[in-house]
């Protein structure tokens, strides 16, 4: 794509494709720069508005993202992907009723859209409408059994309802599908910790940190697991890692004080 731009700096297709590629690799600032240029060259491109909306959403610029999703829908009102992306952005702002309208429309246009079912279910779960949410999660997984994110989200929904065995099953499925996902390992570790399965929780928090050494929450949770098993020096190390990454982390300081208290208490018994 870069070569295409060298040959023709005004190539809409090259700017659009390069912007999408940068977005796929997490380089959203570069993505937005090229997508803006693509929109300048071709203002009526719905897919370009969708792509720039997605990049802006990843940056947390939700209102701007919503503007571009709406523009994509102005150009192509039956664009199912734009409807569900808009629904996700609206839900992040707490605008659940509007979000549901757009997920519903996405599924009316494309009933077999697994990601739209998953997104719809997430909104329903946030509203505490778990029975309806479960129907959409199940449908997402029927349509796409290898949909790791749907397993994760279904696991979270079960955990919110204290159905920990079912949550554990779906988090384990997410790991089977995406073994290198630090977040998947941390999710499973969290549900194991709630069940006081400490050695198993330690194993998965450790793996999450191996995959992402800067994962502060995993370090913090692992420190509590280790302290609960009397491994205070190892617990201190993981708290110190959080404070190295974020010196003002209040929870880490509180947990550090708790570890010192537990250590002192264990020595007086």
mmCIF file with all atom_site columns, N, CA and C in Angstrom, residues 1 20 30 52 100 115 120-121 124 130 136 140 142 159 169 177 187 192 204 206 220 228 236 238 240-242 261:
data_model
loop_
_atom_site.group_PDB
_atom_site.id
_atom_site.type_symbol
_atom_site.label_atom_id
_atom_site.label_alt_id
_atom_site.label_comp_id
_atom_site.label_asym_id
_atom_site.label_entity_id
_atom_site.label_seq_id
_atom_site.pdbx_PDB_ins_code
_atom_site.Cartn_x
_atom_site.Cartn_y
_atom_site.Cartn_z
_atom_site.occupancy
_atom_site.B_iso_or_equiv
_atom_site.pdbx_formal_charge
_atom_site.auth_seq_id
_atom_site.auth_comp_id
_atom_site.auth_asym_id
_atom_site.auth_atom_id
_atom_site.pdbx_PDB_model_num
ATOM 1  N N  . UNK A 1 1   ? 0.831   -1.205  0.000  1.00 0.00 ? 1   UNK A N  1
ATOM 2  C CA . UNK A 1 1   ? 0.000   0.000   0.000  1.00 0.00 ? 1   UNK A CA 1
ATOM 3  C C  . UNK A 1 1   ? 0.871   1.263   0.000  1.00 0.00 ? 1   UNK A C  1
ATOM 4  N N  . UNK A 1 20  ? -6.627  0.860   7.310  1.00 0.00 ? 20  UNK A N  1
ATOM 5  C CA . UNK A 1 20  ? -7.173  -0.351  7.922  1.00 0.00 ? 20  UNK A CA 1
ATOM 6  C C  . UNK A 1 20  ? -6.048  -1.226  8.463  1.00 0.00 ? 20  UNK A C  1
ATOM 7  N N  . UNK A 1 30  ? -1.826  6.556   13.144 1.00 0.00 ? 30  UNK A N  1
ATOM 8  C CA . UNK A 1 30  ? -1.490  6.454   11.725 1.00 0.00 ? 30  UNK A CA 1
ATOM 9  C C  . UNK A 1 30  ? -2.706  6.017   10.911 1.00 0.00 ? 30  UNK A C  1
ATOM 10 N N  . UNK A 1 52  ? -12.667 4.412   10.348 1.00 0.00 ? 52  UNK A N  1
ATOM 11 C CA . UNK A 1 52  ? -12.185 5.514   11.179 1.00 0.00 ? 52  UNK A CA 1
ATOM 12 C C  . UNK A 1 52  ? -12.972 5.559   12.490 1.00 0.00 ? 52  UNK A C  1
ATOM 13 N N  . UNK A 1 100 ? -29.451 -1.023  21.906 1.00 0.00 ? 100 UNK A N  1
ATOM 14 C CA . UNK A 1 100 ? -30.302 -2.176  21.598 1.00 0.00 ? 100 UNK A CA 1
ATOM 15 C C  . UNK A 1 100 ? -30.996 -1.990  20.249 1.00 0.00 ? 100 UNK A C  1
ATOM 16 N N  . UNK A 1 115 ? -21.221 -11.827 15.774 1.00 0.00 ? 115 UNK A N  1
ATOM 17 C CA . UNK A 1 115 ? -20.680 -10.744 16.602 1.00 0.00 ? 115 UNK A CA 1
ATOM 18 C C  . UNK A 1 115 ? -21.776 -9.796  17.078 1.00 0.00 ? 115 UNK A C  1
ATOM 19 N N  . UNK A 1 120 ? -25.076 -7.614  21.352 1.00 0.00 ? 120 UNK A N  1
ATOM 20 C CA . UNK A 1 120 ? -26.419 -7.433  21.899 1.00 0.00 ? 120 UNK A CA 1
ATOM 21 C C  . UNK A 1 120 ? -26.487 -8.048  23.305 1.00 0.00 ? 120 UNK A C  1
ATOM 22 N N  . UNK A 1 121 ? -25.953 -9.260  23.437 1.00 0.00 ? 121 UNK A N  1
ATOM 23 C CA . UNK A 1 121 ? -25.958 -9.946  24.728 1.00 0.00 ? 121 UNK A CA 1
ATOM 24 C C  . UNK A 1 121 ? -25.214 -9.138  25.792 1.00 0.00 ? 121 UNK A C  1
ATOM 25 N N  . UNK A 1 124 ? -27.501 -6.464  27.151 1.00 0.00 ? 124 UNK A N  1
ATOM 26 C CA . UNK A 1 124 ? -28.544 -7.057  27.994 1.00 0.00 ? 124 UNK A CA 1
ATOM 27 C C  . UNK A 1 124 ? -27.973 -7.486  29.348 1.00 0.00 ? 124 UNK A C  1
ATOM 28 N N  . UNK A 1 130 ? -30.267 -11.246 32.200 1.00 0.00 ? 130 UNK A N  1
ATOM 29 C CA . UNK A 1 130 ? -29.371 -12.361 31.904 1.00 0.00 ? 130 UNK A CA 1
ATOM 30 C C  . UNK A 1 130 ? -30.019 -13.434 31.036 1.00 0.00 ? 130 UNK A C  1
ATOM 31 N N  . UNK A 1 136 ? -28.731 -14.834 23.345 1.00 0.00 ? 136 UNK A N  1
ATOM 32 C CA . UNK A 1 136 ? -27.900 -14.260 22.278 1.00 0.00 ? 136 UNK A CA 1
ATOM 33 C C  . UNK A 1 136 ? -26.468 -14.799 22.323 1.00 0.00 ? 136 UNK A C  1
ATOM 34 N N  . UNK A 1 140 ? -24.754 -16.796 19.294 1.00 0.00 ? 140 UNK A N  1
ATOM 35 C CA . UNK A 1 140 ? -23.435 -16.421 18.760 1.00 0.00 ? 140 UNK A CA 1
ATOM 36 C C  . UNK A 1 140 ? -22.535 -17.644 18.662 1.00 0.00 ? 140 UNK A C  1
ATOM 37 N N  . UNK A 1 142 ? -23.531 -20.844 18.569 1.00 0.00 ? 142 UNK A N  1
ATOM 38 C CA . UNK A 1 142 ? -24.052 -21.791 17.580 1.00 0.00 ? 142 UNK A CA 1
ATOM 39 C C  . UNK A 1 142 ? -23.583 -21.399 16.182 1.00 0.00 ? 142 UNK A C  1
ATOM 40 N N  . UNK A 1 159 ? -20.405 -15.561 35.781 1.00 0.00 ? 159 UNK A N  1
ATOM 41 C CA . UNK A 1 159 ? -19.730 -15.155 37.018 1.00 0.00 ? 159 UNK A CA 1
ATOM 42 C C  . UNK A 1 159 ? -20.538 -14.084 37.751 1.00 0.00 ? 159 UNK A C  1
ATOM 43 N N  . UNK A 1 169 ? -16.013 -23.036 32.899 1.00 0.00 ? 169 UNK A N  1
ATOM 44 C CA . UNK A 1 169 ? -16.035 -23.795 31.639 1.00 0.00 ? 169 UNK A CA 1
ATOM 45 C C  . UNK A 1 169 ? -15.810 -22.881 30.437 1.00 0.00 ? 169 UNK A C  1
ATOM 46 N N  . UNK A 1 177 ? -9.190  -21.794 22.761 1.00 0.00 ? 177 UNK A N  1
ATOM 47 C CA . UNK A 1 177 ? -9.248  -21.172 21.444 1.00 0.00 ? 177 UNK A CA 1
ATOM 48 C C  . UNK A 1 177 ? -8.157  -20.122 21.255 1.00 0.00 ? 177 UNK A C  1
ATOM 49 N N  . UNK A 1 187 ? -8.975  -14.084 33.438 1.00 0.00 ? 187 UNK A N  1
ATOM 50 C CA . UNK A 1 187 ? -10.400 -14.323 33.702 1.00 0.00 ? 187 UNK A CA 1
ATOM 51 C C  . UNK A 1 187 ? -10.611 -15.665 34.391 1.00 0.00 ? 187 UNK A C  1
ATOM 52 N N  . UNK A 1 192 ? -11.366 -18.984 39.530 1.00 0.00 ? 192 UNK A N  1
ATOM 53 C CA . UNK A 1 192 ? -10.750 -19.980 40.404 1.00 0.00 ? 192 UNK A CA 1
ATOM 54 C C  . UNK A 1 192 ? -10.470 -19.396 41.786 1.00 0.00 ? 192 UNK A C  1
ATOM 55 N N  . UNK A 1 204 ? -2.710  -19.692 36.508 1.00 0.00 ? 204 UNK A N  1
ATOM 56 C CA . UNK A 1 204 ? -3.213  -18.909 35.384 1.00 0.00 ? 204 UNK A CA 1
ATOM 57 C C  . UNK A 1 204 ? -2.840  -17.429 35.501 1.00 0.00 ? 204 UNK A C  1
ATOM 58 N N  . UNK A 1 206 ? -0.026  -16.464 36.740 1.00 0.00 ? 206 UNK A N  1
ATOM 59 C CA . UNK A 1 206 ? 1.388   -16.512 36.336 1.00 0.00 ? 206 UNK A CA 1
ATOM 60 C C  . UNK A 1 206 ? 1.508   -16.547 34.817 1.00 0.00 ? 206 UNK A C  1
ATOM 61 N N  . UNK A 1 220 ? -1.348  -7.858  40.723 1.00 0.00 ? 220 UNK A N  1
ATOM 62 C CA . UNK A 1 220 ? -1.999  -7.531  41.990 1.00 0.00 ? 220 UNK A CA 1
ATOM 63 C C  . UNK A 1 220 ? -2.780  -8.728  42.523 1.00 0.00 ? 220 UNK A C  1
ATOM 64 N N  . UNK A 1 228 ? -2.166  -15.379 50.495 1.00 0.00 ? 228 UNK A N  1
ATOM 65 C CA . UNK A 1 228 ? -3.117  -16.313 51.117 1.00 0.00 ? 228 UNK A CA 1
ATOM 66 C C  . UNK A 1 228 ? -2.495  -17.687 51.333 1.00 0.00 ? 228 UNK A C  1
ATOM 67 N N  . UNK A 1 236 ? 5.165   -9.857  47.756 1.00 0.00 ? 236 UNK A N  1
ATOM 68 C CA . UNK A 1 236 ? 5.760   -8.505  47.762 1.00 0.00 ? 236 UNK A CA 1
ATOM 69 C C  . UNK A 1 236 ? 6.329   -8.165  46.381 1.00 0.00 ? 236 UNK A C  1
ATOM 70 N N  . UNK A 1 238 ? 5.340   -9.078  43.422 1.00 0.00 ? 238 UNK A N  1
ATOM 71 C CA . UNK A 1 238 ? 4.327   -8.721  42.423 1.00 0.00 ? 238 UNK A CA 1
ATOM 72 C C  . UNK A 1 238 ? 3.686   -7.365  42.747 1.00 0.00 ? 238 UNK A C  1
ATOM 73 N N  . UNK A 1 240 ? 5.375   -4.970  44.140 1.00 0.00 ? 240 UNK A N  1
ATOM 74 C CA . UNK A 1 240 ? 6.421   -4.018  43.744 1.00 0.00 ? 240 UNK A CA 1
ATOM 75 C C  . UNK A 1 240 ? 6.438   -3.805  42.236 1.00 0.00 ? 240 UNK A C  1
ATOM 76 N N  . UNK A 1 241 ? 6.084   -4.843  41.463 1.00 0.00 ? 241 UNK A N  1
ATOM 77 C CA . UNK A 1 241 ? 6.007   -4.690  40.013 1.00 0.00 ? 241 UNK A CA 1
ATOM 78 C C  . UNK A 1 241 ? 4.898   -3.715  39.625 1.00 0.00 ? 241 UNK A C  1
ATOM 79 N N  . UNK A 1 242 ? 3.766   -3.799  40.301 1.00 0.00 ? 242 UNK A N  1
ATOM 80 C CA . UNK A 1 242 ? 2.672   -2.863  40.034 1.00 0.00 ? 242 UNK A CA 1
ATOM 81 C C  . UNK A 1 242 ? 3.128   -1.439  40.343 1.00 0.00 ? 242 UNK A C  1
ATOM 82 N N  . UNK A 1 261 ? 0.886   -6.948  57.209 1.00 0.00 ? 261 UNK A N  1
ATOM 83 C CA . UNK A 1 261 ? 0.075   -7.314  58.379 1.00 0.00 ? 261 UNK A CA 1
ATOM 84 C C  . UNK A 1 261 ? -0.046  -8.833  58.490 1.00 0.00 ? 261 UNK A C  1
#
